[in-house]
Coordinates of C-alpha atoms and ligand atoms in Angstrom, one line a residue:
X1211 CA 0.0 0.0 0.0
X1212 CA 1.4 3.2 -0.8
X1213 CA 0.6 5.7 2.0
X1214 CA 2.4 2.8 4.4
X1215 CA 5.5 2.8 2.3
X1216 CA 5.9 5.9 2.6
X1217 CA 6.5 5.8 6.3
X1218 CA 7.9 2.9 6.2
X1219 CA 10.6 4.5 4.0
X1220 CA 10.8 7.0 6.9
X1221 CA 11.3 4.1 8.9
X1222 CA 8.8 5.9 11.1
X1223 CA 4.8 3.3 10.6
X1224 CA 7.0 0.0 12.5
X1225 CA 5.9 1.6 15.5
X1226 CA 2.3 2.7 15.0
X1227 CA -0.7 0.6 14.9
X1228 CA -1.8 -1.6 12.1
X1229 CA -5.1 -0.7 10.4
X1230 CA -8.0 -1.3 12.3
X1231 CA -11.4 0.5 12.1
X1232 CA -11.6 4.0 13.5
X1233 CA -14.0 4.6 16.3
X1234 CA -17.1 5.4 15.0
X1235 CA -17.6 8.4 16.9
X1236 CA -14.5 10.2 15.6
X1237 CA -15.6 12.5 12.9
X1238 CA -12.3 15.0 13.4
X1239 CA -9.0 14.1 14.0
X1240 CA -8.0 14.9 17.4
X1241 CA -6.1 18.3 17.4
X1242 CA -9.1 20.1 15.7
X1243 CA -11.5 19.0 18.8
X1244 CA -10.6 22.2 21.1
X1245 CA -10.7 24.4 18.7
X1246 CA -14.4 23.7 17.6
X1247 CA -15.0 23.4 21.0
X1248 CA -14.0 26.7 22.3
X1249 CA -14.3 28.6 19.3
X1250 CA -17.5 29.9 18.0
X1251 CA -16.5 29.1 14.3
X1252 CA -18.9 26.7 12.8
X1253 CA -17.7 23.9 11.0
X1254 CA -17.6 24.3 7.3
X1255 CA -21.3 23.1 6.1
X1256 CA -20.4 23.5 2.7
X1257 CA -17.7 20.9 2.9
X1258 CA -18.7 17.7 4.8
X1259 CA -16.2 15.3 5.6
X1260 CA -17.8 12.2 4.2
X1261 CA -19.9 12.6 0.8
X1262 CA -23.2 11.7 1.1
X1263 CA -23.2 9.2 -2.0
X1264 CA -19.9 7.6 0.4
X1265 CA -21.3 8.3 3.9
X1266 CA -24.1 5.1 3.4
X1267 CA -21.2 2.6 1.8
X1268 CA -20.1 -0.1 3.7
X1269 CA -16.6 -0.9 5.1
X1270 CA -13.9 1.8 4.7
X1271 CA -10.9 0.9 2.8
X1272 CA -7.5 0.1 4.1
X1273 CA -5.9 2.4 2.8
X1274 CA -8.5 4.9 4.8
X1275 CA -8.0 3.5 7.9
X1276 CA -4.4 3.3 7.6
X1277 CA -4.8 7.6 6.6
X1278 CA -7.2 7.8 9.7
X1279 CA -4.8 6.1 12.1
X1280 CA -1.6 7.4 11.6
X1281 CA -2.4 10.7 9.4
X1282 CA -3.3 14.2 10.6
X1283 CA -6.3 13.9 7.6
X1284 CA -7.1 17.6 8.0
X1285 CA -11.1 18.9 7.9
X1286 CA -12.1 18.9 4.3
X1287 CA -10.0 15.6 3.1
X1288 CA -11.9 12.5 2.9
X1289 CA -9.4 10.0 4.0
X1290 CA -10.6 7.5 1.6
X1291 CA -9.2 10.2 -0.9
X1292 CA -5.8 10.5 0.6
X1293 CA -2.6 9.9 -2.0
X1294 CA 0.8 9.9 -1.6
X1295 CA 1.2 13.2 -2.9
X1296 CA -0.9 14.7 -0.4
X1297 CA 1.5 14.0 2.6
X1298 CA 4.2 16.7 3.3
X1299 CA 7.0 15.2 3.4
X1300 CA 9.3 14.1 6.6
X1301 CA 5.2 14.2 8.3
X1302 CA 2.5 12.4 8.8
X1303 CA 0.3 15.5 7.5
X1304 CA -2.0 15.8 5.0
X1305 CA -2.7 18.8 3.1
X1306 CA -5.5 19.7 2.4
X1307 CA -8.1 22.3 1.1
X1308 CA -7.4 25.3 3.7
X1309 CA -3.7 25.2 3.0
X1310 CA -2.9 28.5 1.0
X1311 CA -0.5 31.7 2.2
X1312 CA 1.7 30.3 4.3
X1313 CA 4.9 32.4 3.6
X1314 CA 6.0 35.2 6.3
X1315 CA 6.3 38.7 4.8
X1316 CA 6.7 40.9 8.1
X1317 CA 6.6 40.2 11.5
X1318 CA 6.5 42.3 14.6
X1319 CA 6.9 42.0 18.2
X1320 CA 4.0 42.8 20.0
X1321 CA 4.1 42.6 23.9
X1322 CA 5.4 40.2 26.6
X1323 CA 2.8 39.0 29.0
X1324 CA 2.8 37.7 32.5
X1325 CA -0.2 36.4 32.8
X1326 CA -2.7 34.8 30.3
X1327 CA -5.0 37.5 30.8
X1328 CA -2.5 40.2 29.9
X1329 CA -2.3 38.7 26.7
X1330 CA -3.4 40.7 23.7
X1331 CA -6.9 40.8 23.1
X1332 CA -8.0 40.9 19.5
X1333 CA -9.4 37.9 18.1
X1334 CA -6.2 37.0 15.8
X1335 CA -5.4 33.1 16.0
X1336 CA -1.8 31.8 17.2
X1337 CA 0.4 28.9 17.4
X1338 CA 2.1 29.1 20.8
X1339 CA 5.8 27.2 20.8
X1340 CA 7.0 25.9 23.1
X1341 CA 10.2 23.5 24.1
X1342 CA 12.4 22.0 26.4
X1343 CA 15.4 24.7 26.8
X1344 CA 17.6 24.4 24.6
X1345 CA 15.5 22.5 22.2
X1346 CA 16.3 24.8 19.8
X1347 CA 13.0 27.1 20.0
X1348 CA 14.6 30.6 18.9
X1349 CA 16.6 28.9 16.0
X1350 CA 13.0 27.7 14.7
X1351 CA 11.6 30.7 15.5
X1352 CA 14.0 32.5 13.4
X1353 CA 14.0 30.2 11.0
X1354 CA 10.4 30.5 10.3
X1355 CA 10.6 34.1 10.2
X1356 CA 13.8 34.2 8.4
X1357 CA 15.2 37.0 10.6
X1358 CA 17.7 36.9 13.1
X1359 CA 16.8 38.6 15.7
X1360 CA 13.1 38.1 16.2
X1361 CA 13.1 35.6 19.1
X1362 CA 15.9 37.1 20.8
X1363 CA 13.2 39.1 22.4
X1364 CA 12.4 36.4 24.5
X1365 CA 16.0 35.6 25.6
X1366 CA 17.3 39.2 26.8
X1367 CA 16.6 39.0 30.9
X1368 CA 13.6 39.5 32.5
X1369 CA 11.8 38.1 29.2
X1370 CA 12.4 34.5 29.2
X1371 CA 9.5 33.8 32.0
X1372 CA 7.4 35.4 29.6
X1373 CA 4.6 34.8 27.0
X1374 CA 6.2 37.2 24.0
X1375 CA 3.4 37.8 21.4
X1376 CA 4.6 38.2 17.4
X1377 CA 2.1 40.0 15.0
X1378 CA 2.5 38.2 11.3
X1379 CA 1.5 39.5 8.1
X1380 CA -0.8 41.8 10.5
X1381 CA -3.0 38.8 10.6
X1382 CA -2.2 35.7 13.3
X1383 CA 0.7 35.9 16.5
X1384 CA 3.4 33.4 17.0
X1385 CA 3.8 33.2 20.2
X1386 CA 6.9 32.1 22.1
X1387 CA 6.3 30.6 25.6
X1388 CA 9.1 30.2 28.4
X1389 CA 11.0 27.3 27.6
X1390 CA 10.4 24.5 30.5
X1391 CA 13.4 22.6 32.4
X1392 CA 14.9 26.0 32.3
X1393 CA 18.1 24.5 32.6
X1394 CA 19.5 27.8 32.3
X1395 CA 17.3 30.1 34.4
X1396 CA 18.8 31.1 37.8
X1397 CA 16.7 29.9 40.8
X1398 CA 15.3 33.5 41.2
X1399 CA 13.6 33.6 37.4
X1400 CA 12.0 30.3 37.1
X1401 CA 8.3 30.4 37.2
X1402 CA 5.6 27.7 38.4
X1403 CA 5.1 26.6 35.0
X1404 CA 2.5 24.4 35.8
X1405 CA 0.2 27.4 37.2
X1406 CA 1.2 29.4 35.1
X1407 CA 1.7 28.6 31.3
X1408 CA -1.1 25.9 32.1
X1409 CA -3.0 28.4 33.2
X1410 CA -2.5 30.3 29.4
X1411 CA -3.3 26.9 27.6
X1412 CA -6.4 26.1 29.3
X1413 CA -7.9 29.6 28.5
X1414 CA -7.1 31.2 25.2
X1415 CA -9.6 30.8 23.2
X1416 CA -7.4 32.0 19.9
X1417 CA -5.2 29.2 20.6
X1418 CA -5.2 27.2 17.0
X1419 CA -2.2 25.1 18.0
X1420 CA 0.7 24.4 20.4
X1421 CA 3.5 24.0 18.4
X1422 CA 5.6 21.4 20.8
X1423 CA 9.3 21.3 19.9
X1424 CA 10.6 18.0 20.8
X1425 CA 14.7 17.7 19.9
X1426 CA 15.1 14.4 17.8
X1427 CA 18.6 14.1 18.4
X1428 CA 18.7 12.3 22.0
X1429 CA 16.4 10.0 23.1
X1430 CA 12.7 10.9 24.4
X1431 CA 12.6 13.3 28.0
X1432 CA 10.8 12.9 30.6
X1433 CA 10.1 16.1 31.0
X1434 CA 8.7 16.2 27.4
X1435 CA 7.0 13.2 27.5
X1436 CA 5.0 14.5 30.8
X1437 CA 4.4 18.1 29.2
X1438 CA 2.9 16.5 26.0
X1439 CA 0.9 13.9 27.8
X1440 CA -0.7 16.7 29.7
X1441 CA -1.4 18.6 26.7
X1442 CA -3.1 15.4 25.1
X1443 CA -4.8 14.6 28.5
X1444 CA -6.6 18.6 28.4
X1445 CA -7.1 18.1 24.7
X1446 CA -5.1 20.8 23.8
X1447 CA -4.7 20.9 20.0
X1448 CA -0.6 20.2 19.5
X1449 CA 1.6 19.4 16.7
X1450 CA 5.0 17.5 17.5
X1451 CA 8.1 19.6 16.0
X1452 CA 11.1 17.7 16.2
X1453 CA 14.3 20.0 16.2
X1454 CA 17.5 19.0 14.9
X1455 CA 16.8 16.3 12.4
X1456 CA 19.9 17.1 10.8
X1457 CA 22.1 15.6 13.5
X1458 CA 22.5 12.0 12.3
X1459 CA 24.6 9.9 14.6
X1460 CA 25.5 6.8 12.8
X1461 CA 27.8 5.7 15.0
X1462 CA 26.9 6.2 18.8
X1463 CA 23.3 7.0 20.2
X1464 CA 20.1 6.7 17.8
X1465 CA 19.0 8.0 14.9
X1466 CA 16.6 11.3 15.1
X1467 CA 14.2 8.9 13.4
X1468 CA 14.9 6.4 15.7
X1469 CA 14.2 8.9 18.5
X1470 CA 11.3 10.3 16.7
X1471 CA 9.6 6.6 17.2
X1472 CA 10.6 5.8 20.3
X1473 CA 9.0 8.9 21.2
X1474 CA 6.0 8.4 19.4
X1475 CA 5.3 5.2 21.1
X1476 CA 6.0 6.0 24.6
X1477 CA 2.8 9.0 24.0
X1478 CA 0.2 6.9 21.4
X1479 CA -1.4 5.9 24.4
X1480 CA -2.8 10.0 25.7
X1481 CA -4.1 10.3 21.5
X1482 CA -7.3 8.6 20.1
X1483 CA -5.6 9.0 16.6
X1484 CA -2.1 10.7 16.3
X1485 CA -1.4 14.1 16.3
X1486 CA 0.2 15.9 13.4
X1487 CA 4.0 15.7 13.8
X1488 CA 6.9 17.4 11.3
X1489 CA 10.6 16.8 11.3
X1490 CA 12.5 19.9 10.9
X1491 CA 15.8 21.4 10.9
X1492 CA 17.1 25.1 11.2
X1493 CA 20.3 24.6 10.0
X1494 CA 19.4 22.3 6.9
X1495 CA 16.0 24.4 6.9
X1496 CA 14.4 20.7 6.8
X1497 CA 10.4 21.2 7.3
X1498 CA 10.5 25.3 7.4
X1499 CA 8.0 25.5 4.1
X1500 CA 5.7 22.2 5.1
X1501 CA 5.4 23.5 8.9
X1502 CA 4.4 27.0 7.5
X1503 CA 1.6 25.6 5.2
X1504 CA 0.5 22.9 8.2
X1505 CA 0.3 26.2 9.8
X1506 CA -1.9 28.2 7.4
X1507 CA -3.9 25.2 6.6
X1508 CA -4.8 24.8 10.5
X1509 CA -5.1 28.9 10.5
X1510 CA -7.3 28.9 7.6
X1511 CA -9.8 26.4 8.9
X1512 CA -10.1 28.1 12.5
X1513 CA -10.7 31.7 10.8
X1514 CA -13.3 31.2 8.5
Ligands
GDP2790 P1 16.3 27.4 22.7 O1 16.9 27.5 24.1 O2 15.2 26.4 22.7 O3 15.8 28.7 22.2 O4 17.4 26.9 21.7 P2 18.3 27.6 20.7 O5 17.6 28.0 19.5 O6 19.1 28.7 21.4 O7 19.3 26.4 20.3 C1 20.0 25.7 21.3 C2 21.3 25.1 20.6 O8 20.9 24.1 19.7 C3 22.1 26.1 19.9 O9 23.5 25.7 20.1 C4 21.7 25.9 18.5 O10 22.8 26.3 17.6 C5 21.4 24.4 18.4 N1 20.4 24.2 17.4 C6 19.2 24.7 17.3 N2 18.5 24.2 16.2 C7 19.3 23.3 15.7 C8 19.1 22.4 14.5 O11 18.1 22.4 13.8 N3 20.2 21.6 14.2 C9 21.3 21.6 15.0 N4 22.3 20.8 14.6 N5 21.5 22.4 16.1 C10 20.5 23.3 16.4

């Protein structure tokens, strides 16, 4: 089947789930649940799921279930439709109808926060990031940009314990949370994370996405593996980044795609179906283009 090879040539599908039929109650795929839920955005009426002549028919394909299982099938993609040519590569995403201007032409910085209620106002959606420290958050962040300075906002002191909010295109924020482990904050900057960036999470309602940066070069953290089984325990809608995909280590320690399973597996368990995840790199520039259109796909959906 081709949608299988395909990550089995990523050497990424060993680890997930044969095909077996989706719960029947599952219309969405998991990361879109919040958002309906706390948005007042209907769904698109004009573009069910399922067609009607196909909703009646009997037993979904393999190839269907295999999309549903282990696909982010975004709304407007009937997964019995999936190809090959629909998945971005180095992903398990599918692209779909709402993808469209995903490139960033200007970006400013906007405010940092303290608390989630000091955040700005407007109804603009955003992607919040947020990593390990050290993951390699800024580097993304630049990266996606393309300019250099952008998330150094969020390093210079007294900003690091802060939610810093980036205006794009005039039109949705990235927005770059404190990193957690803060292996390099001193005693008297670190922050209850849990009372506070949950606190952000569970209550902003122009939340499209968590972007969670996971760093594929070492083996999966504890301390990522508990942040994103909380996020998938709250239903927060998330999308796994994994940093540094360009450090192959052939020799000692796993493979990022190694690492990237392992991880995968140790989490399935908190996700009804999988979340979307990316692999990316800011040096290579691995993933920069496909995250941006996962982005403006998700963004699309959510503002319309
Ligand atoms: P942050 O603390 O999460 O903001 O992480 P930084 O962006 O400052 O990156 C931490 C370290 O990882 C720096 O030494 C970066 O040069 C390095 N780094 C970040 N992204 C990548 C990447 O994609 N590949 C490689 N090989 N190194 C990276």
């Amino acid at each position: 089947m081709l949608l299988r090879n395909r990550l089995l040539s990523l050497n990424l599908a060993s680890s997930l789930p044969s095909p077996s039929p989706p719960p029947k109650s599952v219309s969405f795929i998991f990361s879109f649940n919040k958002t309906i839920a706390h948005s007042t955005h209907k769904l698109p009426e004009s573009k069910p799921q399922v067609p009607a002549s196909r909703a009646t028919k009997q037993p979904m394909s393999e190839t269907a279930q295999f999309a549903k299982k282990v696909l982010f099938v975004p709304p407007g993609v009937d997964p019995e439709e999936v190809t090959d040519e629909m998945i971005l590569p180095g992903s398990n995403i599918v692209l779909g109808p709402y993808a469209g201007h995903s490139q960033i032409k200007e970006v400013e910085f906007v405010k940092s926060s303290g608390r989630a209620k000091d955040c700005p106002k407007d109804d603009r959606p955003e992607f919040a990031i947020l990593g390990r420290s050290n993951v390699g958050k800024s580097s993304l962040i630049n990266a996606l940009v393309r300019r250099k300075e952008v998330a150094l906002t969020s390093k210079k002191p007294g900003k690091t314990q802060l939610i810093n909010h980036f205006l794009v295109n005039k039109s949705w924020y990235i927005v770059d949370l404190p990193g957690y482990g803060f292996a390099k904050a001193s005693d008297t900057a670190r922050t209850d994370w849990s009372s506070f960036t949950k606190g952000y999470f569970l209550n902003r309602e122009t939340l499209v996405a968590v972007l969670l940066l996971v760093d594929a070069s070492v083996p999966p953290q504890k301390i990522d593996l508990d942040c994103a089984n909380w996020l998938g325990r709250n239903n927060i809608p998330m999308t796994f980044v994994f940093t540094k995909c360009d450090k192959m280590k052939a020799s000692k320690g796993k493979r990022p795609d190694e690492n990237i399973r392992d991880f995968q597996e140790l989490i399935k368990e908190n996700y009804r179906q999988h979340p979307p995840w990316i692999m990316t790199s800011s040096v290579t520039g691995l993933g920069r283009d496909e995250l941006l259109l996962h982005m403006s796909q998700l963004r699309n959906y959510w503002d319309q």
